[in-house]
Amino acid sequence: MTSSININSRPPKLGRRRFLKVSGTAALLHAGNRGTVSSAVEVGAPSVHRNRKLKLRVLGTHVTLQEKIRLKAEQDLGLEIEFTPGGSAEVLHKASTQPESFDLYEQWSNSLRVLWQAGSITPIDIDRIKHWGEVNQLTKSGRLIPDAKIGRGDAPHRLLYVQPDGSVSEQESSQISFLPYVHNVDSFGYDADIVRYQDRQQSWAWLLDPRWRGRVAIVNAPAIGLFDLALAAQANGDLTFDDIGELSEKDLDRLFDRMIDLKTGGHFRGIWNSVPDSVRLMQRKEAVIESMFSPAVYSLRQSGTNCVYAAPKEGYRAWHGVMCMSSAISDESREAAYRFMNWWLSGWPGAFIARQGYYISNPSRARQFMSPEEWDYWYGGLPAARDLLGTSGEVVVRAGHVRNGGDYEARFSNVAVWNTVMDSYEYSLLRWNEFLSS
């Protein structure tokens, strides 16, 4: 059965006025916790103004809004590109309340419901996406292979296609709500010189193990960190949930009552806001196990910390990047936006982002810009045949190292839950704030 999400009805408890207030609260939560711890590319439509460069404003996070990417895109496209990176809650609030402040928005699929309901983004025409036919089935059907586990929550295919009635669903149409591009599975990282278990099968339960009291850190993002805590509480037997991707208010009360008890008892060392924060916590040995994103793992390994990115037996928390077009975009900027979106699927960007552990929605084209050794390690799950460089140009993978969790298909066949904005999103923000303040 195909489900759909109507722009005026999802999430049902969050009207526009309340949404603006709540999203503002989320942004303040983020801001208030900062101290807590090359060949030419064909990319689509030509410029309609030949005497000056078109300007494109891109709002998003540091995950993809990197200077090397901006410079390469400007070089290939002949555009003036302005990146405005920020924290997750901060940029989501800005995008949802000020669509005139950006042309394209880059974040994760859990932001899609919020932006769609706020009326901040507009449909993208599939016939203007040059390599749409190469986009793989993860985005279009939720699975890379037929027997893969889709995972609970906001799997991206459930939010992809725009319907004539203004809803979004998995029912194929001529328009999409976002351009699918980067994605990955997340878990937790740990210092393997300190965190050791006889049972080598990694588990989310390790985050709540009393042995690591005072040395555990969690990401400060309600639609992400909440699920790390829920997965951990369910894995260690403290709590069980009927649907971990759609927690009720009662579920949230049970979860946060337990987490607040642990926090006031000194279990958590910190709540981090950015990848550099998470790196510093582990480098300084203040945290030995924590929520983690892929770039932090390779940064830590590069600096000499024996950081392992877990492949939890209960499954990963997955995310999918979304590139969305502003509902306030001008006709001129729309042309630049389509050129930039097509550029992202042209090969070089996918190869670049692979070197920090991320995947792209049309990997066969990215493969043309990767060495065989890079492809075998990052996508194939094979031991590195030689030292491999990251996006910084420094060695991030030593010869012989194997990426934890297997190859691309294996990792995305083991998704427990996707980053998600639930029906109880508003209430989850209130409880998350209590957790931060406890």
PDB file of C-alpha atoms in Angstrom, residues 99-197:
ATOM      1  CA  PRO A  99      12.726  30.566   1.912  1.00  0.00           C
ATOM      2  CA  GLU A 100      13.856  33.806   0.289  1.00  0.00           C
ATOM      3  CA  SER A 101      17.267  33.412   1.991  1.00  0.00           C
ATOM      4  CA  PHE A 102      18.399  30.468  -0.175  1.00  0.00           C
ATOM      5  CA  ASP A 103      18.061  28.925  -3.626  1.00  0.00           C
ATOM      6  CA  LEU A 104      19.024  25.350  -2.723  1.00  0.00           C
ATOM      7  CA  TYR A 105      18.920  23.658   0.658  1.00  0.00           C
ATOM      8  CA  GLU A 106      21.101  20.664   1.520  1.00  0.00           C
ATOM      9  CA  GLN A 107      20.489  18.521   4.565  1.00  0.00           C
ATOM     10  CA  TRP A 108      18.923  15.159   5.413  1.00  0.00           C
ATOM     11  CA  SER A 109      15.641  13.463   4.655  1.00  0.00           C
ATOM     12  CA  ASN A 110      14.329  14.027   8.177  1.00  0.00           C
ATOM     13  CA  SER A 111      14.144  17.750   7.348  1.00  0.00           C
ATOM     14  CA  LEU A 112      11.873  17.127   4.351  1.00  0.00           C
ATOM     15  CA  ARG A 113       8.600  16.850   6.278  1.00  0.00           C
ATOM     16  CA  VAL A 114       9.272  20.110   8.099  1.00  0.00           C
ATOM     17  CA  LEU A 115      10.217  22.029   4.951  1.00  0.00           C
ATOM     18  CA  TRP A 116       7.347  20.606   2.906  1.00  0.00           C
ATOM     19  CA  GLN A 117       4.742  21.502   5.497  1.00  0.00           C
ATOM     20  CA  ALA A 118       6.190  24.992   5.930  1.00  0.00           C
ATOM     21  CA  GLY A 119       5.847  25.592   2.195  1.00  0.00           C
ATOM     22  CA  SER A 120       9.531  26.509   1.942  1.00  0.00           C
ATOM     23  CA  ILE A 121      10.450  24.206  -0.942  1.00  0.00           C
ATOM     24  CA  THR A 122       9.044  23.578  -4.406  1.00  0.00           C
ATOM     25  CA  PRO A 123       8.905  20.486  -6.649  1.00  0.00           C
ATOM     26  CA  ILE A 124      11.820  19.545  -8.911  1.00  0.00           C
ATOM     27  CA  ASP A 125      11.094  18.419 -12.472  1.00  0.00           C
ATOM     28  CA  ILE A 126      12.562  14.968 -13.129  1.00  0.00           C
ATOM     29  CA  ASP A 127      12.942  15.653 -16.855  1.00  0.00           C
ATOM     30  CA  ARG A 128      15.523  18.322 -15.978  1.00  0.00           C
ATOM     31  CA  ILE A 129      17.717  15.898 -14.024  1.00  0.00           C
ATOM     32  CA  LYS A 130      20.125  14.573 -16.633  1.00  0.00           C
ATOM     33  CA  HIS A 131      21.221  11.380 -14.867  1.00  0.00           C
ATOM     34  CA  TRP A 132      17.925  10.507 -13.170  1.00  0.00           C
ATOM     35  CA  GLY A 133      17.929   7.118 -14.866  1.00  0.00           C
ATOM     36  CA  GLU A 134      21.156   6.251 -13.053  1.00  0.00           C
ATOM     37  CA  VAL A 135      19.798   7.008  -9.556  1.00  0.00           C
ATOM     38  CA  ASN A 136      19.682   3.675  -7.774  1.00  0.00           C
ATOM     39  CA  GLN A 137      16.848   1.858  -6.050  1.00  0.00           C
ATOM     40  CA  LEU A 138      17.735   2.889  -2.504  1.00  0.00           C
ATOM     41  CA  THR A 139      16.011   6.219  -3.078  1.00  0.00           C
ATOM     42  CA  LYS A 140      13.315   4.954  -5.414  1.00  0.00           C
ATOM     43  CA  SER A 141      12.196   1.807  -3.557  1.00  0.00           C
ATOM     44  CA  GLY A 142      14.019   1.807  -0.217  1.00  0.00           C
ATOM     45  CA  ARG A 143      16.201  -1.199  -1.090  1.00  0.00           C
ATOM     46  CA  LEU A 144      19.434  -1.793  -2.979  1.00  0.00           C
ATOM     47  CA  ILE A 145      18.693  -5.518  -3.152  1.00  0.00           C
ATOM     48  CA  PRO A 146      15.306  -7.281  -2.925  1.00  0.00           C
ATOM     49  CA  ASP A 147      15.756  -8.851   0.524  1.00  0.00           C
ATOM     50  CA  ALA A 148      17.201  -5.757   2.241  1.00  0.00           C
ATOM     51  CA  LYS A 149      15.612  -4.454   5.421  1.00  0.00           C
ATOM     52  CA  ILE A 150      14.147  -1.007   4.669  1.00  0.00           C
ATOM     53  CA  GLY A 151      14.198   0.280   8.221  1.00  0.00           C
ATOM     54  CA  ARG A 152      11.641   2.220  10.246  1.00  0.00           C
ATOM     55  CA  GLY A 153      10.870   5.913   9.941  1.00  0.00           C
ATOM     56  CA  ASP A 154      11.451   8.333   7.086  1.00  0.00           C
ATOM     57  CA  ALA A 155      12.999   6.073   4.455  1.00  0.00           C
ATOM     58  CA  PRO A 156      13.616   8.514   1.600  1.00  0.00           C
ATOM     59  CA  HIS A 157      11.495   6.742  -1.017  1.00  0.00           C
ATOM     60  CA  ARG A 158       8.423   7.397   1.133  1.00  0.00           C
ATOM     61  CA  LEU A 159       8.945  11.142   0.700  1.00  0.00           C
ATOM     62  CA  LEU A 160      10.258  11.317  -2.861  1.00  0.00           C
ATOM     63  CA  TYR A 161       7.518  11.860  -5.431  1.00  0.00           C
ATOM     64  CA  VAL A 162       5.223  14.902  -5.513  1.00  0.00           C
ATOM     65  CA  GLN A 163       1.585  14.051  -6.183  1.00  0.00           C
ATOM     66  CA  PRO A 164      -1.036  16.192  -7.979  1.00  0.00           C
ATOM     67  CA  ASP A 165      -2.785  16.922  -4.658  1.00  0.00           C
ATOM     68  CA  GLY A 166       0.367  18.442  -3.145  1.00  0.00           C
ATOM     69  CA  SER A 167       1.336  15.417  -1.099  1.00  0.00           C
ATOM     70  CA  VAL A 168       4.575  13.436  -1.277  1.00  0.00           C
ATOM     71  CA  SER A 169       4.746   9.649  -1.435  1.00  0.00           C
ATOM     72  CA  GLU A 170       6.474   6.687  -3.056  1.00  0.00           C
ATOM     73  CA  GLN A 171       4.017   6.707  -5.973  1.00  0.00           C
ATOM     74  CA  GLU A 172       6.024   7.573  -9.078  1.00  0.00           C
ATOM     75  CA  SER A 173       5.284  10.930 -10.715  1.00  0.00           C
ATOM     76  CA  SER A 174       7.004  13.522 -12.902  1.00  0.00           C
ATOM     77  CA  GLN A 175       8.222  15.640  -9.990  1.00  0.00           C
ATOM     78  CA  ILE A 176      10.280  15.012  -6.867  1.00  0.00           C
ATOM     79  CA  SER A 177      10.487  16.844  -3.566  1.00  0.00           C
ATOM     80  CA  PHE A 178      14.275  16.570  -3.370  1.00  0.00           C
ATOM     81  CA  LEU A 179      17.279  15.557  -5.416  1.00  0.00           C
ATOM     82  CA  PRO A 180      18.747  12.372  -3.920  1.00  0.00           C
ATOM     83  CA  TYR A 181      22.508  12.446  -3.620  1.00  0.00           C
ATOM     84  CA  VAL A 182      24.777  11.722  -0.599  1.00  0.00           C
ATOM     85  CA  HIS A 183      23.784   9.174   2.053  1.00  0.00           C
ATOM     86  CA  ASN A 184      25.246   6.846   4.649  1.00  0.00           C
ATOM     87  CA  VAL A 185      24.544   4.689   7.667  1.00  0.00           C
ATOM     88  CA  ASP A 186      25.585   5.993  11.087  1.00  0.00           C
ATOM     89  CA  SER A 187      26.231   4.355  14.426  1.00  0.00           C
ATOM     90  CA  PHE A 188      28.663   5.063  17.242  1.00  0.00           C
ATOM     91  CA  GLY A 189      32.420   5.244  17.382  1.00  0.00           C
ATOM     92  CA  TYR A 190      34.640   3.997  20.172  1.00  0.00           C
ATOM     93  CA  ASP A 191      38.280   4.016  21.173  1.00  0.00           C
ATOM     94  CA  ALA A 192      39.209   0.360  20.684  1.00  0.00           C
ATOM     95  CA  ASP A 193      42.259   0.707  22.932  1.00  0.00           C
ATOM     96  CA  ILE A 194      39.893   1.311  25.863  1.00  0.00           C
ATOM     97  CA  VAL A 195      36.449  -0.068  24.963  1.00  0.00           C
ATOM     98  CA  ARG A 196      36.877  -3.828  24.789  1.00  0.00           C
ATOM     99  CA  TYR A 197      34.393  -6.689  24.935  1.00  0.00           C
TER     100      TYR A 197
END
